[in-house]
Short mmCIF file of C-alpha atoms in Angstrom, two decimals:
data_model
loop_
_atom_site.label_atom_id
_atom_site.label_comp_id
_atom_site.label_asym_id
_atom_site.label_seq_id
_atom_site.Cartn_x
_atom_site.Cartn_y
_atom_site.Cartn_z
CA UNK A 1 28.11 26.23 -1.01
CA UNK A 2 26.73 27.01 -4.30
CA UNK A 3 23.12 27.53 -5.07
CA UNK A 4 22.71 24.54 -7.52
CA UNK A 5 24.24 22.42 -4.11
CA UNK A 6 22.07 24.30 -1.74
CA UNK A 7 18.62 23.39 -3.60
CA UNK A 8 19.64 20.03 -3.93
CA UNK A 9 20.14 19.71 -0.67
CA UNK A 10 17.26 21.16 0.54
CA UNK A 11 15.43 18.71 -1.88
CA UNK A 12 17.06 16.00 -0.10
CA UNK A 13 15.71 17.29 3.34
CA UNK A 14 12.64 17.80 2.04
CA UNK A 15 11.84 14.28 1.00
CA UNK A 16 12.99 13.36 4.76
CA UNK A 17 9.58 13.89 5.15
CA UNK A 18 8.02 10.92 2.80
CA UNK A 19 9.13 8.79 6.46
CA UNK A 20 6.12 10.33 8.48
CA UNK A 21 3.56 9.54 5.46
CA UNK A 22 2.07 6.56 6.72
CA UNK A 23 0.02 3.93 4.51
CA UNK A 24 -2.82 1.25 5.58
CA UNK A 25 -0.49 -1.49 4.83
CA UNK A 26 0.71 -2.97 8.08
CA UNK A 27 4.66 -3.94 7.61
CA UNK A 28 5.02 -8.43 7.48
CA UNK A 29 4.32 -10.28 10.39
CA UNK A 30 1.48 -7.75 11.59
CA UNK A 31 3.92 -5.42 12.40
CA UNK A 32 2.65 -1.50 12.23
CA UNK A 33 2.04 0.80 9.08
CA UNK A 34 3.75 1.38 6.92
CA UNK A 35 5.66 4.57 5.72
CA UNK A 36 6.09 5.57 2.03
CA UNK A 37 9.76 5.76 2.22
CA UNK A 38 9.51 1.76 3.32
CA UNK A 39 7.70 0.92 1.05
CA UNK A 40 9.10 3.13 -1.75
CA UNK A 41 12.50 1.52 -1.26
CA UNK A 42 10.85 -2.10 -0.96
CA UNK A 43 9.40 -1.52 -4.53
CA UNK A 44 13.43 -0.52 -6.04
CA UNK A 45 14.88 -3.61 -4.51
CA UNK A 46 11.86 -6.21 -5.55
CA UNK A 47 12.06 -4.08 -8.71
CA UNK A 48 16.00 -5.44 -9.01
CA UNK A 49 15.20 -8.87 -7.98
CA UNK A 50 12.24 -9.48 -10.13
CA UNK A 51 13.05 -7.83 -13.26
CA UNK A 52 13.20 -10.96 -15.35
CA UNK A 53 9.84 -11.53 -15.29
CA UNK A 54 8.64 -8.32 -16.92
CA UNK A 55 6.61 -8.78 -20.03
CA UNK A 56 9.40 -6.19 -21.90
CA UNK A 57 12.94 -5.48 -21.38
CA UNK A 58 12.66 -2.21 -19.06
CA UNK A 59 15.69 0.03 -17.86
CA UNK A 60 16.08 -1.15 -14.24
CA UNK A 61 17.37 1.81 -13.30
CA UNK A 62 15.17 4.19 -14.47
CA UNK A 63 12.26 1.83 -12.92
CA UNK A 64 14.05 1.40 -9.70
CA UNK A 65 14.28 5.59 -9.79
CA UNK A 66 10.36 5.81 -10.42
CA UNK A 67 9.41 3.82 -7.99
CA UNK A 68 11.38 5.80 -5.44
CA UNK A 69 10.32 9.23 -5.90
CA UNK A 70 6.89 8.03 -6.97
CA UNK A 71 5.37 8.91 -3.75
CA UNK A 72 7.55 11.77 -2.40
CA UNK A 73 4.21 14.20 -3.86
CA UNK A 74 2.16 12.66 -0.37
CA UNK A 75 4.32 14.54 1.12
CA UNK A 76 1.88 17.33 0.53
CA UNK A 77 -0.75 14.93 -0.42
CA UNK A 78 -1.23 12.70 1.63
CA UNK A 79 -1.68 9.15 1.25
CA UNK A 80 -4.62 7.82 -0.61
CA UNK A 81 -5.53 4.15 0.80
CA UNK A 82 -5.98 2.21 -2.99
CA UNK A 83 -9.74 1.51 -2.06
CA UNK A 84 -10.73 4.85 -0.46
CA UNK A 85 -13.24 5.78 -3.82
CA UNK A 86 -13.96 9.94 -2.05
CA UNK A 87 -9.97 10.11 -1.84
CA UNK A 88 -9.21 9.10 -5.15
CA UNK A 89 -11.36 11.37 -6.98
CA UNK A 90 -9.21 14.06 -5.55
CA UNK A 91 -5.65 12.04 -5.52
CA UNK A 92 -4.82 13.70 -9.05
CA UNK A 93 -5.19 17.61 -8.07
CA UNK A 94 -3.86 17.06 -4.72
CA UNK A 95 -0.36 15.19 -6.20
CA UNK A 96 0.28 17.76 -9.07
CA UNK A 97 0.21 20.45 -6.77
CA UNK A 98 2.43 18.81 -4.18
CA UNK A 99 4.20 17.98 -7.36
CA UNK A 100 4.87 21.46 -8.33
CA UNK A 101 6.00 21.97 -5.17
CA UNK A 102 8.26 20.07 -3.89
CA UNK A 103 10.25 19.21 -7.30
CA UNK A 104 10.68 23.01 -7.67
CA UNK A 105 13.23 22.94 -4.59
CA UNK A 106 15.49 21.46 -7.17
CA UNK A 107 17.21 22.97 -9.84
CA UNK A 108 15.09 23.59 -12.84
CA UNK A 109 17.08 20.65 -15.22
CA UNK A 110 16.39 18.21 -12.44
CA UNK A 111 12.99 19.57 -11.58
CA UNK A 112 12.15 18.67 -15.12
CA UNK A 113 13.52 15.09 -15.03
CA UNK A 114 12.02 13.94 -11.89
CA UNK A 115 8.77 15.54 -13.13
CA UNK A 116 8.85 13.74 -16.59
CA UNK A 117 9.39 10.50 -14.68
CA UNK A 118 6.69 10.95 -12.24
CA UNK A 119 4.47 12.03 -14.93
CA UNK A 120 5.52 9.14 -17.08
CA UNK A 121 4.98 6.61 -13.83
CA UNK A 122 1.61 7.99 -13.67
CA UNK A 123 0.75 7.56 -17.64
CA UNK A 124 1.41 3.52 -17.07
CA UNK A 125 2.29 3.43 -20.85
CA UNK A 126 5.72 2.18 -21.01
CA UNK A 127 7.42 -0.79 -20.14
CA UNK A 128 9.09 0.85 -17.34
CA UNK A 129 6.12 2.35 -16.15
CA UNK A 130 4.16 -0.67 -16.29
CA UNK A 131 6.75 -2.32 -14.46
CA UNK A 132 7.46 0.14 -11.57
CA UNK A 133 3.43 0.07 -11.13
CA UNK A 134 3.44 -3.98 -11.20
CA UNK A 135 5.66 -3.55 -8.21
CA UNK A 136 3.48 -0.87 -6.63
CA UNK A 137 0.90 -3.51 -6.60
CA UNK A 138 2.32 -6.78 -5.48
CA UNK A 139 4.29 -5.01 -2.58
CA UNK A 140 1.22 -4.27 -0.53
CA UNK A 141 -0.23 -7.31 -1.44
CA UNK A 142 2.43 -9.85 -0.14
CA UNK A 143 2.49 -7.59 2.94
CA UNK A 144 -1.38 -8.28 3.00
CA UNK A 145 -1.21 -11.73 2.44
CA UNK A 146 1.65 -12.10 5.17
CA UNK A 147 -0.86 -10.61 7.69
CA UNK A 148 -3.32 -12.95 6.97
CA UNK A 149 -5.41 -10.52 4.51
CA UNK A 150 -6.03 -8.46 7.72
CA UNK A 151 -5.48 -4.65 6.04
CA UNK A 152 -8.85 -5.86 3.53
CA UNK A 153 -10.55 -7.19 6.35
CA UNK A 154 -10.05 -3.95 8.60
CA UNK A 155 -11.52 -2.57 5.55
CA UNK A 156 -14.03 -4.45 4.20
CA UNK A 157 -12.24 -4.73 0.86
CA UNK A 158 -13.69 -7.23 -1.45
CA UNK A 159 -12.26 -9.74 -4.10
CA UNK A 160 -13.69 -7.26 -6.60
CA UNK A 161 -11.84 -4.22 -5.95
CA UNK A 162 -8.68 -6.04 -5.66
CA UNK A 163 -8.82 -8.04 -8.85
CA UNK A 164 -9.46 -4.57 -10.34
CA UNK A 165 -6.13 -2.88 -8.68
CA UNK A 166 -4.40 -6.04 -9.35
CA UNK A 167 -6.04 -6.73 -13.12
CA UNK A 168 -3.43 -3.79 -14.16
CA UNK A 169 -0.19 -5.84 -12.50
CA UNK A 170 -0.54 -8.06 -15.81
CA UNK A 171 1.05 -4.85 -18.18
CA UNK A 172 3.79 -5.06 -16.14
CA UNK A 173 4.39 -8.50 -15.94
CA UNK A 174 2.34 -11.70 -16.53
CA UNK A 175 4.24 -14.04 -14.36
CA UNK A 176 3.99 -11.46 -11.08
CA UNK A 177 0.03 -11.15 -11.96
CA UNK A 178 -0.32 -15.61 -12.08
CA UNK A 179 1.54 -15.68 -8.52
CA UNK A 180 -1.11 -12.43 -7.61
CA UNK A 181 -3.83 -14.73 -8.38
CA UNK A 182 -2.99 -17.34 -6.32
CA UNK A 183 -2.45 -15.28 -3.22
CA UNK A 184 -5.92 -13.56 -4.22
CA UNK A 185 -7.11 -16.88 -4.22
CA UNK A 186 -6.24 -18.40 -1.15
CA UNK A 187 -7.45 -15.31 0.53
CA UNK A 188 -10.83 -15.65 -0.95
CA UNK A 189 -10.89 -19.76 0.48
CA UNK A 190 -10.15 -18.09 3.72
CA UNK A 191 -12.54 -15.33 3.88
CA UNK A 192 -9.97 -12.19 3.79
CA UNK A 193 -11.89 -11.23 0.66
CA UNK A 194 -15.66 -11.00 0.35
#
């Protein structure tokens, strides 16, 4: 095997690993956590299925791409729960050098596309960006929302800090962020949000 062949195989192996990253997000029907990989490839397919109702005309592809290797840096990283305020101060440093990393496995051409694509998920400044994060929000939250709001409740989450996380689905699309709303909504009626 050739070396170009080797690396990219060994990249492949590597992200193996994105399955034992586990998130606070229980899977539907109260099931247990969630992995990244799970919910990385949940995002690509909800991506397909709902890209009508982005506010722009987006590349599915390169959306569908971005949201699957958008998480393979917590690899090194680690996970960092959306509402955990100590974690996320440190969530940047942490991910670009798990970034460095693991994309340098492959070879240096693809290193630099899957880091211009991470980097550009990250900026949330174009449509497709916007888009792949719009799915990186409602995913969780209709997981949520099928376990009767339980993950915010374990963790004392309010309506606040969600409508904040959630405030940013509306770049991405405006019809995901009225059905967001609604679930939001009903959870506040039942008391899953404070």
């Amino acid at each position: 095997m050739d070396e170009r062949m080797e690396k990219q195989l060994a990249f492949a192996l590597e992200i193996d690993k994105v399955k034992n990253v586990f998130r606070q997000t229980h899977l539907s029907n109260n099931g247990r956590n969630e992995n990244d990989a799970e919910h990385s490839w949940h995002m690509a397919v909800m991506a397909y299925l709902l890209r009508e109702y982005a506010n722009e005309e987006v590349d599915i592809a390169k959306v569908m791409l971005m949201c699957l290797i958008h998480d393979i840096v917590e690899i090194d990283a680690g996970d960092t729960y959306a509402y955990d305020a100590e974690g996320l101060q440190t969530q940047k440093a942490r991910e670009d050098a798990a970034k460095e990393r693991i994309f340098s496995i492959l070879p240096q051409e693809q290193k630099t596309e899957f880091v211009a694509l991470f980097d550009e998920f990250e900026a949330y400044e174009t449509a497709e960006s916007k888009f792949a994060h719009a799915m990186d929000n409602i995913q969780p939250l209709l997981l949520n929302n099928s376990n009767d709001g339980g993950d915010w409740r374990a963790h004392n989450v309010t309506a606040s800090q969600v409508y904040n996380r959630q405030g940013k689905t509306k770049l991405g699309s405006e019809k995901l962020y009225e059905v967001t709303d609604q679930i939001l909504q009903d959870n506040i009626k039942k008391g899953n949000l404070k």
